[in-house]
Coordinates of C-alpha atoms and ligand atoms in Angstrom, one line a residue:
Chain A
X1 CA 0.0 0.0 0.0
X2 CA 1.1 3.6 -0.8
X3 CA 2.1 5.8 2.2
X4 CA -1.0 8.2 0.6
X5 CA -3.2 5.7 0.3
X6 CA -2.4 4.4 4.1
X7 CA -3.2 8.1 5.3
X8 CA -6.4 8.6 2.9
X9 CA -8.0 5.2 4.4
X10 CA -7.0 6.6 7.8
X11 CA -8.2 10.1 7.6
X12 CA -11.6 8.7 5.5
X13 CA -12.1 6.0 7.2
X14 CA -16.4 6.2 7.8
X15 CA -16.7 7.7 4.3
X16 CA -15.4 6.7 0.8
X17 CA -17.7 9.1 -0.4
X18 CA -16.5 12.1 1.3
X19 CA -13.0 11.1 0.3
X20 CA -14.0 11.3 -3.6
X21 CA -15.9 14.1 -3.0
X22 CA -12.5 16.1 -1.7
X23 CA -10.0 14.2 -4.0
X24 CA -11.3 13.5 -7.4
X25 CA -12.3 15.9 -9.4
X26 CA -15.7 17.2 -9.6
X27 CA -16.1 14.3 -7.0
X28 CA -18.8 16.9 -5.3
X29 CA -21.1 15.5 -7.9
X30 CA -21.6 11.8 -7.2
X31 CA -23.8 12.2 -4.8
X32 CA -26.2 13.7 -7.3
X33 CA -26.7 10.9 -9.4
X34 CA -30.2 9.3 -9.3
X35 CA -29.5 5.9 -10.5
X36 CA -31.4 6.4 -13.9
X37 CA -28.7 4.3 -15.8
X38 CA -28.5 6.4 -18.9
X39 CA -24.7 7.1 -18.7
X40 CA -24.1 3.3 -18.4
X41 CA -26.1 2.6 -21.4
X42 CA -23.9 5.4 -23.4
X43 CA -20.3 4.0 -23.3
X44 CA -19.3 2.9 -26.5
X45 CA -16.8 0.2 -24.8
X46 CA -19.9 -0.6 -22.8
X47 CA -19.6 -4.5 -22.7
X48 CA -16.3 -4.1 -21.1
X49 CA -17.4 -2.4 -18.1
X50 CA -17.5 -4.4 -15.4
X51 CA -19.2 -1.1 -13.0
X52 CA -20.6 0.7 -15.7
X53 CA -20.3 4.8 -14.4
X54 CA -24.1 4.3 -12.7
X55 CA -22.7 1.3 -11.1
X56 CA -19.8 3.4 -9.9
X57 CA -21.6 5.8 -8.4
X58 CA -23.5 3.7 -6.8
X59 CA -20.6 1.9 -5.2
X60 CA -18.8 4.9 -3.8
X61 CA -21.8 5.3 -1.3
X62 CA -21.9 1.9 -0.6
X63 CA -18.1 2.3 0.7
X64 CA -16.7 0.1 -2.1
X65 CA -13.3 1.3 -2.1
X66 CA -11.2 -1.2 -2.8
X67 CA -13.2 -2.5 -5.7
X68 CA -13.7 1.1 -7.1
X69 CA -10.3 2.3 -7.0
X70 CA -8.8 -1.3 -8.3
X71 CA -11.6 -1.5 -11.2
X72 CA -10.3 -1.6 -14.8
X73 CA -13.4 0.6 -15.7
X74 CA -12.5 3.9 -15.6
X75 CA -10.0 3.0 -17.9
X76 CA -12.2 1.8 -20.4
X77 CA -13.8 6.0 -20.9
X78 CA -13.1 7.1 -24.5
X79 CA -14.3 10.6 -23.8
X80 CA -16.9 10.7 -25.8
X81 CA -19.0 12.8 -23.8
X82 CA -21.9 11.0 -24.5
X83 CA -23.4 10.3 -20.8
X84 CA -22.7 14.5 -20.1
X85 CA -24.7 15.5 -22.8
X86 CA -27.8 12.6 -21.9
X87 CA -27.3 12.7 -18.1
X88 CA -30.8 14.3 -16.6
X89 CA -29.5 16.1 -13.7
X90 CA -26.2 17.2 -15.3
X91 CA -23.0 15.4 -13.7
X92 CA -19.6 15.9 -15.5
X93 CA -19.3 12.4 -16.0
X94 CA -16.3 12.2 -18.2
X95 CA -14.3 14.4 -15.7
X96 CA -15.5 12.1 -12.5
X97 CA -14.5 8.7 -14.5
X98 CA -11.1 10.7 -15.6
X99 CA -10.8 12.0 -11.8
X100 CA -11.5 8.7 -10.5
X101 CA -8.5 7.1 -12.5
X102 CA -6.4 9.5 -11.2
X103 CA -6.3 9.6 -8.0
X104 CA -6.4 5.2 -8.4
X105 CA -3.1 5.7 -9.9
X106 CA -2.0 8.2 -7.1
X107 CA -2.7 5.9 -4.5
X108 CA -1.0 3.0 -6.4
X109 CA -4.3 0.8 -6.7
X110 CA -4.7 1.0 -10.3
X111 CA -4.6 -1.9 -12.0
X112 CA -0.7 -2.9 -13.0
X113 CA -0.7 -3.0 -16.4
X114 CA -3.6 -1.5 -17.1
X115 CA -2.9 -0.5 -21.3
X116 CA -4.8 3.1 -21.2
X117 CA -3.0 4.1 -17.6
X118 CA 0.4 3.5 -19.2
X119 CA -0.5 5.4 -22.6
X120 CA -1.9 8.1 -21.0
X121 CA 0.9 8.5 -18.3
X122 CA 3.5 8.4 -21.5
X123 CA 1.1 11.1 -22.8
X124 CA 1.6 13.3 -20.2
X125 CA 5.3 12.9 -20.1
X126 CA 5.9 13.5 -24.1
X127 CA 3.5 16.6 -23.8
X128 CA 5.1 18.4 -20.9
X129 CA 9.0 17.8 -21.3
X130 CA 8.6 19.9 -24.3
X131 CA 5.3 21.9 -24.1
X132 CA 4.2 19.8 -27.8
X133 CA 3.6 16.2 -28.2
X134 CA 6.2 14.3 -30.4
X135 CA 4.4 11.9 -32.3
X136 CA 7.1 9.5 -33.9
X137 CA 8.9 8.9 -29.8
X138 CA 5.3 8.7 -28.1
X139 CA 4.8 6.0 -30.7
X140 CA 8.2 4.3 -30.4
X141 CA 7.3 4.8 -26.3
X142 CA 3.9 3.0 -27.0
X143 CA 4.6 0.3 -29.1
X144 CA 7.6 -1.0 -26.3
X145 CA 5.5 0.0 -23.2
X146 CA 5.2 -3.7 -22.6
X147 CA 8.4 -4.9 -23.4
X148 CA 10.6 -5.4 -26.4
X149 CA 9.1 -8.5 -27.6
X150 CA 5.7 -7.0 -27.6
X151 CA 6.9 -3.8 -29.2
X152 CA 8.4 -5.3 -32.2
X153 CA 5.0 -7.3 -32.6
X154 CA 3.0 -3.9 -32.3
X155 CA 5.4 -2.5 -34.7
X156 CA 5.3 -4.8 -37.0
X157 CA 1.6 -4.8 -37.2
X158 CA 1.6 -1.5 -37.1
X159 CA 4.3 -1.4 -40.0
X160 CA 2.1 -0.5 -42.8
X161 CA 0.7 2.5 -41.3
X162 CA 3.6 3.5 -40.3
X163 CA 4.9 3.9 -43.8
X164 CA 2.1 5.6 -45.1
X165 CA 2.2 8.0 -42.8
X166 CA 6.1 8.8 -43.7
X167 CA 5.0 8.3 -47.6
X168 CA 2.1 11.5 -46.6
X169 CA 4.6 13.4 -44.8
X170 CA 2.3 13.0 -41.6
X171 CA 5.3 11.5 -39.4
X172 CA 8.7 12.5 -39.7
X173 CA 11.9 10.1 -39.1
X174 CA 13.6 13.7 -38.0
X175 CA 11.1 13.9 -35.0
X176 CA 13.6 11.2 -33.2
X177 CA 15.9 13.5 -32.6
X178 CA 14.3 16.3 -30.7
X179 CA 11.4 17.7 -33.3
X180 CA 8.5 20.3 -32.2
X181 CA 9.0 22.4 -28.8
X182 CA 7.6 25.2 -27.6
X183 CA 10.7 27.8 -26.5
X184 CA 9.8 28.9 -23.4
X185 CA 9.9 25.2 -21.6
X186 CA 11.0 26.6 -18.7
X187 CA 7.9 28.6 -17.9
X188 CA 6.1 25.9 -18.2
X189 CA 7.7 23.5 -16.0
X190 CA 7.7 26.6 -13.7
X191 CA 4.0 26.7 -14.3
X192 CA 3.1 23.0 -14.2
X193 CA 5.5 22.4 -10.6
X194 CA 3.2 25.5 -9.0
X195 CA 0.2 24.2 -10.1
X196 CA 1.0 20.8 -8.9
X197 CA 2.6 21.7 -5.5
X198 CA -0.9 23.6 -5.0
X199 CA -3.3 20.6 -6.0
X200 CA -1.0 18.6 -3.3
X201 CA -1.3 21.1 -0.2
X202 CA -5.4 21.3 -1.6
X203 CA -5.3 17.7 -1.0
X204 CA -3.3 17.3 2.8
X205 CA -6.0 19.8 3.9
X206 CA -8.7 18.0 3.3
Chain B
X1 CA -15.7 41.8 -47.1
X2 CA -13.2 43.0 -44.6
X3 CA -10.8 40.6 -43.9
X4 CA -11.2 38.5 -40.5
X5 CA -8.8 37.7 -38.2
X6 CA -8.3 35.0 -35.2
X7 CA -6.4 34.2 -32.4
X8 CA -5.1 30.9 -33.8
X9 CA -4.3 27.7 -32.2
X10 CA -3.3 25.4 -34.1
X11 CA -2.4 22.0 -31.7
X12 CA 0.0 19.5 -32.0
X13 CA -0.7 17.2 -34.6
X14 CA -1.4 20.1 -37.2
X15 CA 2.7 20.8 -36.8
X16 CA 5.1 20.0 -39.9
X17 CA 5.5 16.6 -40.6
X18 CA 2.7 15.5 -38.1
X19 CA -0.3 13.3 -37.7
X20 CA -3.0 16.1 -39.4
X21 CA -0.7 18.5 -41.1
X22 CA -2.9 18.0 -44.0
X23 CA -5.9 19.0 -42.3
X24 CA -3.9 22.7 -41.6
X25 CA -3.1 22.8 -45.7
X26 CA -6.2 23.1 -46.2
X27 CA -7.4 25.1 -43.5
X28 CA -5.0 27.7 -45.0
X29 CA -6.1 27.3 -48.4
X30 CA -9.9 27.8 -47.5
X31 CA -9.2 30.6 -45.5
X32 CA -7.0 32.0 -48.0
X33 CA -10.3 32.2 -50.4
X34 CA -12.7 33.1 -47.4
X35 CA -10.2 36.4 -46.7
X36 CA -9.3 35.1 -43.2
X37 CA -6.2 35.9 -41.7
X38 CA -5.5 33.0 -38.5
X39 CA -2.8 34.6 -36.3
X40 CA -0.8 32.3 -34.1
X41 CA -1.0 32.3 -30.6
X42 CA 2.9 32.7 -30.0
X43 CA 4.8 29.9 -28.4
X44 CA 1.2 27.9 -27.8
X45 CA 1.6 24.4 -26.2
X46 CA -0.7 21.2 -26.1
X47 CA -3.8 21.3 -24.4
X48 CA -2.7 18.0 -22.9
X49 CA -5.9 16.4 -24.7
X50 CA -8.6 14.2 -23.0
X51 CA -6.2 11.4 -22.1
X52 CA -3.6 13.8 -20.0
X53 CA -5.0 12.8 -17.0
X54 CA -3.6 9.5 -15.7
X55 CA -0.1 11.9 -15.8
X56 CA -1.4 15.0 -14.6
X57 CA -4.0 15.9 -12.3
X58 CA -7.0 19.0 -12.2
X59 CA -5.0 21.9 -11.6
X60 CA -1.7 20.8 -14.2
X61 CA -3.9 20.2 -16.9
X62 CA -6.0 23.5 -16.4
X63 CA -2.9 25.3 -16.4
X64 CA -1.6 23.7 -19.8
X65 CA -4.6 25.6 -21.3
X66 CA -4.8 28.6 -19.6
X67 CA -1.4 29.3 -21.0
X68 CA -2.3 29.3 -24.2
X69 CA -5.3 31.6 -23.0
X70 CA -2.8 33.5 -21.5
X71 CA -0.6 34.4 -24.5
X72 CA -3.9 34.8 -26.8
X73 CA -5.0 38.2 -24.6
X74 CA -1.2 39.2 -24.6
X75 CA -1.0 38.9 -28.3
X76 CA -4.3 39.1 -29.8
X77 CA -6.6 40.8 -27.0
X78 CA -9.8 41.2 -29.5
X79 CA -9.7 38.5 -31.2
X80 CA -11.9 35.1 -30.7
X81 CA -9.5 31.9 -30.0
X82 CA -10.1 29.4 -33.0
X83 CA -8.7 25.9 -33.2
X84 CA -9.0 23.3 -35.6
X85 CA -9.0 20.7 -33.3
X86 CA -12.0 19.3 -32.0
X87 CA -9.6 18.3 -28.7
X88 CA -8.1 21.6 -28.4
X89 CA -11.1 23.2 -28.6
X90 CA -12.5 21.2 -26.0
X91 CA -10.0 21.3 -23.9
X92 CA -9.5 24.8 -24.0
X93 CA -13.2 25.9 -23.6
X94 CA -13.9 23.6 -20.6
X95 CA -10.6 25.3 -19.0
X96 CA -12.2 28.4 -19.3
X97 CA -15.9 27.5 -18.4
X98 CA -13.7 26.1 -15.0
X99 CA -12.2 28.8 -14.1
X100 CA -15.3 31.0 -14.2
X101 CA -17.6 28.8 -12.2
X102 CA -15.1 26.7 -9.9
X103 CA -14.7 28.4 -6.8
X104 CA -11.2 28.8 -6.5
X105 CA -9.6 27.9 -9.5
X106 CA -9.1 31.3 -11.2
X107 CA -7.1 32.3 -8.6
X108 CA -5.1 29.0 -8.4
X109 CA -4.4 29.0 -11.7
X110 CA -3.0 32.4 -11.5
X111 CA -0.9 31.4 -9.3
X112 CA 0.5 28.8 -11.2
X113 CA 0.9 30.9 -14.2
X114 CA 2.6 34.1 -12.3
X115 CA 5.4 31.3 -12.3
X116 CA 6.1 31.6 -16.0
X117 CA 5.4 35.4 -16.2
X118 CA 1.6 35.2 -17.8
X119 CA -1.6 36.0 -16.2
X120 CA -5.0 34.8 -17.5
X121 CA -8.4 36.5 -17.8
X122 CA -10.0 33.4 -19.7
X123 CA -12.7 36.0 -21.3
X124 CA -11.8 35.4 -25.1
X125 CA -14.5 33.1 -26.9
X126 CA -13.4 30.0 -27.8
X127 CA -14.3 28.4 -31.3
X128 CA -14.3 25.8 -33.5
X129 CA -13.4 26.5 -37.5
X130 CA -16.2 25.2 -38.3
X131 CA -18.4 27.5 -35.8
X132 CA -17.0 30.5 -37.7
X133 CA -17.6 29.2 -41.1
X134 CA -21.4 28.4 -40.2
X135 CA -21.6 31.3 -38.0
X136 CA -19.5 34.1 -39.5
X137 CA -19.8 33.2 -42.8
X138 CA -22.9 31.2 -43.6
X139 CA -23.9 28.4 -46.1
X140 CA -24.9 31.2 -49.3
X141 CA -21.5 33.1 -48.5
X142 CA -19.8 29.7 -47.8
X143 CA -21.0 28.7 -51.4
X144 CA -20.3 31.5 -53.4
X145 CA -16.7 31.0 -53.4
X146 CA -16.8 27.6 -55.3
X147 CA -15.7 27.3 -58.4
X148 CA -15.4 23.9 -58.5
X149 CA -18.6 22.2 -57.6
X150 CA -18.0 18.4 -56.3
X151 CA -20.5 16.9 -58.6
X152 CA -21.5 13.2 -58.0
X153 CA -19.7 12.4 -55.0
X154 CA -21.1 11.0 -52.4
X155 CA -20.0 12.0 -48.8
X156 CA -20.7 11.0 -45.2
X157 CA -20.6 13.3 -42.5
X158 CA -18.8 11.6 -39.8
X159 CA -19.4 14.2 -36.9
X160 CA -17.6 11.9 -34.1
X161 CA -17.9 13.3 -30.3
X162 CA -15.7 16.2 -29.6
X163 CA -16.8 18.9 -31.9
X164 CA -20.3 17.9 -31.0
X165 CA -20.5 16.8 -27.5
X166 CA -20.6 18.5 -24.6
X167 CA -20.6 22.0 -26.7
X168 CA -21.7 21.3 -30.0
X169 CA -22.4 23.9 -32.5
X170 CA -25.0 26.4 -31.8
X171 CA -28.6 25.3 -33.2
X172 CA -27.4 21.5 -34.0
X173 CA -28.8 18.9 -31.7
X174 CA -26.1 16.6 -30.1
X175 CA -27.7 13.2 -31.5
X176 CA -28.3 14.4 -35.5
X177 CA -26.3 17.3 -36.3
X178 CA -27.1 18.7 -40.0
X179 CA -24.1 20.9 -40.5
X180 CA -21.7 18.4 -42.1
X181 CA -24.2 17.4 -44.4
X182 CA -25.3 21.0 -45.2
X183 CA -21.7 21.7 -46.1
X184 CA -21.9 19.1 -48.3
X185 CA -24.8 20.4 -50.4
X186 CA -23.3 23.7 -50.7
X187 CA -20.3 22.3 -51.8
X188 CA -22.1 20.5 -54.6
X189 CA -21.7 17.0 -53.1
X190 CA -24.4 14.6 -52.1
X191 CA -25.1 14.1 -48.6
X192 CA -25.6 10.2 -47.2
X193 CA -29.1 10.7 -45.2
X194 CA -29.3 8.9 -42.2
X195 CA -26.0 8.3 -41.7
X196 CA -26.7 6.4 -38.2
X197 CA -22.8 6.1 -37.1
X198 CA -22.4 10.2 -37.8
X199 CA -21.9 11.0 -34.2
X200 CA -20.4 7.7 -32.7
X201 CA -17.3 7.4 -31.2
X202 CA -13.5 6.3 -33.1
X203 CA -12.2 5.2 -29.7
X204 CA -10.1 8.3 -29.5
X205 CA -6.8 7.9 -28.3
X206 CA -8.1 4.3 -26.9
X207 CA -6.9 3.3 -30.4
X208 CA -3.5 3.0 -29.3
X209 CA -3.9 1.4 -26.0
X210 CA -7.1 -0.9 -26.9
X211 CA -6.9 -1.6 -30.5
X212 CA -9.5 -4.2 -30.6
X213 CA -12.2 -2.8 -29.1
X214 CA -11.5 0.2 -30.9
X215 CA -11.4 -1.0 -34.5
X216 CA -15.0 -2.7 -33.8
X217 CA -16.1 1.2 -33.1
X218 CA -14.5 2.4 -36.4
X219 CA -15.6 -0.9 -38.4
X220 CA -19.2 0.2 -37.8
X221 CA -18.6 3.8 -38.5
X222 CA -17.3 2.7 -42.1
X223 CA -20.1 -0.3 -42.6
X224 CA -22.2 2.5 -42.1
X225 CA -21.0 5.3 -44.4
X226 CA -20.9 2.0 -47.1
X227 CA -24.4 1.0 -46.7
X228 CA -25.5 4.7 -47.2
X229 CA -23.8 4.7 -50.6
X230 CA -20.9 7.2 -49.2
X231 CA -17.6 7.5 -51.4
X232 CA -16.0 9.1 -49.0
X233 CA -16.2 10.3 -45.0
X234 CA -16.0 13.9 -44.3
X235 CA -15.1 14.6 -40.4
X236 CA -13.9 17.6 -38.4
X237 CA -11.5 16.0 -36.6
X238 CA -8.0 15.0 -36.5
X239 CA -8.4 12.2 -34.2
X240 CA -11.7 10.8 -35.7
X241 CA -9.5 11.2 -39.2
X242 CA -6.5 9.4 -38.1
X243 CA -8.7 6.7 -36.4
X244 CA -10.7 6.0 -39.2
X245 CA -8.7 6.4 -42.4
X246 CA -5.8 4.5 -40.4
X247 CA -6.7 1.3 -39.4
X248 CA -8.8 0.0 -42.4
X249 CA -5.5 -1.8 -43.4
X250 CA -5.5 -3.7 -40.2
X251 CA -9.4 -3.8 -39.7
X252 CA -9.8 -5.6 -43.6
X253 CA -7.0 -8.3 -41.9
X254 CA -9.1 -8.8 -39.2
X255 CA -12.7 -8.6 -40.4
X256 CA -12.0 -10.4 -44.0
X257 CA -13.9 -6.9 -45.0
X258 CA -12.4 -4.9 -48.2
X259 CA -12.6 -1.3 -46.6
X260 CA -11.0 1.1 -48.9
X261 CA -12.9 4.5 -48.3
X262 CA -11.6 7.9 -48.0
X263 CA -11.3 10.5 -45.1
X264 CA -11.4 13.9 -45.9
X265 CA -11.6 17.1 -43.9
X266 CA -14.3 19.7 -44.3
X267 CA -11.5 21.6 -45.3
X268 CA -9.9 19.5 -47.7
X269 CA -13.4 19.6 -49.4
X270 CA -13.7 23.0 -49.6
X271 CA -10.2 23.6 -50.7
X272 CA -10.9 21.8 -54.0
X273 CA -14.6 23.0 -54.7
X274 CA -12.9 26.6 -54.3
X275 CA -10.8 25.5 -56.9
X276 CA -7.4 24.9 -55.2
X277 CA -4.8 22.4 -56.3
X278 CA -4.1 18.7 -55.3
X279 CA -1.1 20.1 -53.2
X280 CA -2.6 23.2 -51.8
X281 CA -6.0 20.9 -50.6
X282 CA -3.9 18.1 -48.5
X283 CA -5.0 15.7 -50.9
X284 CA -1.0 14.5 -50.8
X285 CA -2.0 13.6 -47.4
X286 CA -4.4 11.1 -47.8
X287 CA -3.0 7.6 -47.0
X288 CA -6.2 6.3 -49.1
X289 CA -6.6 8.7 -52.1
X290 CA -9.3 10.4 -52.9
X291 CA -9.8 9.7 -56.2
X292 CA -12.4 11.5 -57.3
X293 CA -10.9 14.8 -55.2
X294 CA -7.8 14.1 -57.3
X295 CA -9.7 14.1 -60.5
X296 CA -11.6 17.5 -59.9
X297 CA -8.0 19.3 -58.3
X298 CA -6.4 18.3 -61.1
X299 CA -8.5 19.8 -63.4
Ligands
SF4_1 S1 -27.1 9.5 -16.2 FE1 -26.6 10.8 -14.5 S2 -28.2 10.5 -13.0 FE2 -28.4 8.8 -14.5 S3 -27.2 7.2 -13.6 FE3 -25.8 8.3 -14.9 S4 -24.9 9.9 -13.6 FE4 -26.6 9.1 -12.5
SF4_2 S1 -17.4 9.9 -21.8 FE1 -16.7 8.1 -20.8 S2 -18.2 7.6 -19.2 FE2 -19.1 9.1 -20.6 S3 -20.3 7.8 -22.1 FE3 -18.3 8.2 -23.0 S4 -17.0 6.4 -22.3 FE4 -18.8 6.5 -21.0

């Protein structure tokens, strides 16, 4: 167990509820959801829910913590936006099932190899070392995120598109060695290590 | 008419050499005709698009956008913000909408951004291309300007989620929009009616990290734009356009089907009914040619 995740069960301990509503973003709104089931019925990777969101919800006021934070499902949100533009009394949806997989990577109770948390962390990293994503390294980064066998197997599949992207100009070998930047990155990582050190003292306060 | 200007921002993938560069050939090619000049938000970054957040958190990722909001009011203080992207745009509209009705954020995000220098007001509309073609142009003044009507094609509007859901474009419902297909019509093209898979979902960037679930979404998008007759897709997004001109190589393997359909922007489209070249419309960019684009550009 993570050190944060030993103090968050201490601190929360009568309510997982109140703990999402002060740690995941726009957590405030669970406790609005009436259990219609609309959202659920709008994922388009609905089958591989096992807690569609209404499900979800519903288990964060029952106290279900360990098998909300450990669930796969999250993961499985395209952001389509779908269950925000249906949902009858309005809950960012989206943003909780985002929120939600956050803060279950934080504590460390996200599932291992869980495909989406491992793109979308490399995501993040590509994006904010240099301000703009490099395309041709976060795909080199994805294809090997589970190992070098795998990665020359994605690769190879993957071969074909590849090449017709360098054959439209719409990847660039070039992009390997450095390729699009913003020029102020260190205002940025200024920015983005104030902003961070303020969601974490937001969060001890609690 | 006077010439129009924007706060541009452009996003990552429209870059040299990237994943939609394309799409931003032809985005300056229309606007060329149109008389719109799109100036660049200077040194603009990524918005950190829907899947940032497994890396960064609430406040990090607000603060990747308001930068760019930032910059715009230094540089361009009356212009609107326009991006092409339908992820950029999202991203950088719900930024704002959070920082106007979320308690405390404003002032955290200030905070944040007093350490690069920038301070942000977040005041400057935010809007999609397409919002100020159907908005500050119009379908009669959008069609006057082609030359090159695109006679006998038939084109489905793939709509996809971002540009449509949670904003959408003003007087378009979330679960039929028209616009795409009205575009179409102007542009002398034939709309596929009741194109049912016009505002489902690619996948998104759950394409790279679940390919199989994702290719069954995109399989049904093209199965559909087939069985309506469609030549050719027409979306307004860069991932939607990636996602489903992409895979069909990999979805024919898997399926035993023989996709081979084109995926155009609107702006590709437009590009070659206002008469510009094969180059100057992105049509160099299409991994599946667009033939019958190509015929009519070459003209
Ligand atoms: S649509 Fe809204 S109210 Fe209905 S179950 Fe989903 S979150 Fe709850
Ligand atoms: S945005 Fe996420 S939670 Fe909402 S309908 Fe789409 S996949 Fe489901």
């Amino acid at each position: 167990m993570s050190d944060m995740n030993t103090a968050m069960v201490e601190k929360y301990r009568n309510s997982f509820l109140s703990e999402v509503e002060a740690n995941v973003e726009e957590g405030e709104w669970v406790k609005m959801c009436m259990q219609c089931g609309v959202c659920s019925g709008s994922c388009p990777f609905g089958p591989y829910w096992d807690h569609p969101p209404q499900e979800l919800f519903m288990m964060i006021r029952a106290g279900k913590r360990e098998a909300v934070l450990s669930s796969e499902s999250m993961w499985m949100c395209t952001s389509c936006y779908n269950c925000i533009a249906r949902c009858p009394r309005g809950l960012p949806i989206t943003h909780i099932m985002h929120g939600l997989a956050h803060y279950a990577k934080r504590l460390g109770l996200a599932p291992k190899n869980q495909q989406t948390m491992k793109f979308a962390s490399i995501f993040w990293d590509n994006l904010t070392k240099k301000g703009r994503v490099n395309e041709l390294q976060l795909g080199l980064k994805l294809y090997f995120m589970n190992g070098f066998v795998e990665g020359i197997k994605t690769a190879l599949c993957m071969k074909e598109m590849g090449m017709s992207m360098l054959m439209t100009k719409r990847m660039s070998p070039m992009e390997y060695f450095g390729g699009h930047s913003i020029k102020d990155t260190k205002g940025l990582h200024a920015i983005l290590k104030k902003a961070r050190e303020i969601e974490e003292a937001k969060a001890k306060q609690f | 008419m006077a010439k129009k200007e924007y706060s541009f921002y452009p996003g990552c993938s429209s870059q040299k050499a990237a994943s939609a560069s394309n799409y931003q050939t032809s985005v300056n090619s229309m606007c060329d005709v149109l008389d719109v000049q799109l100036n660049e938000i200077p040194d603009w970054n990524c918005c950190a698009a829907s899947i940032g957040y497994a890396g960064g958190g609430e406040l990090p990722r607000l603060a990747m956008s308001a930068r760019n909001m930032a910059l715009s009011e230094q540089a361009h203080p009356d212009q609107d913000i326009v991006a092409t992207c339908a992820a950029c745009w999202l991203a950088t509209k719900e930024t704002q909408e959070r920082l106007h009705n979320d308690g405390g954020l404003m002032e955290e995000t200030n905070k944040a951004l007093a350490e690069g220098g920038l301070t942000v007001k977040a005041d400057q509309n935010i809007r999609h291309m397409v919002e100020v073609l159907i908005e500050d142009f119009g379908y009669d003044a959008l069609g006057k300007h082609v030359t090159r009507p695109l006679e006998g094609i038939k084109i489905a509007g793939y709509v996809g989620c971002q540009t449509n859901r949670p904003f959408g474009i003003d007087g378009e419902s979330f679960e039929n929009p028209k616009y795409l297909d009205k575009l179409v019509e102007t542009l002398g093209a034939d709309p596929v009616n009741n194109y049912d898979r016009k505002v489902s979902c690619c996948g998104g960037a759950l394409a790279f990290s679940e390919p199989e679930k994702s290719q069954a979404l995109i399989k049904d998008i093209i199965e559909a734009a087939y069985d309506g007759g469609a030549d050719m897709i027409v979306t307004p997004c860069p991932v939607c356009q990636l996602n489903v001109e992409a895979y069909q190589g990999q979805i024919n393997k898997k399926y035993n089907t023989k996709f081979d359909i084109p995926v155009v922007y609107y702006s590709t489209l437009m590009s070659v009914a206002y008469g510009k070249s094969y180059k100057e419309s992105g049509l160099d960019g299409q991994m599946i040619k667009a033939k019958q684009l190509d015929a009519i550009a070459k003209k």
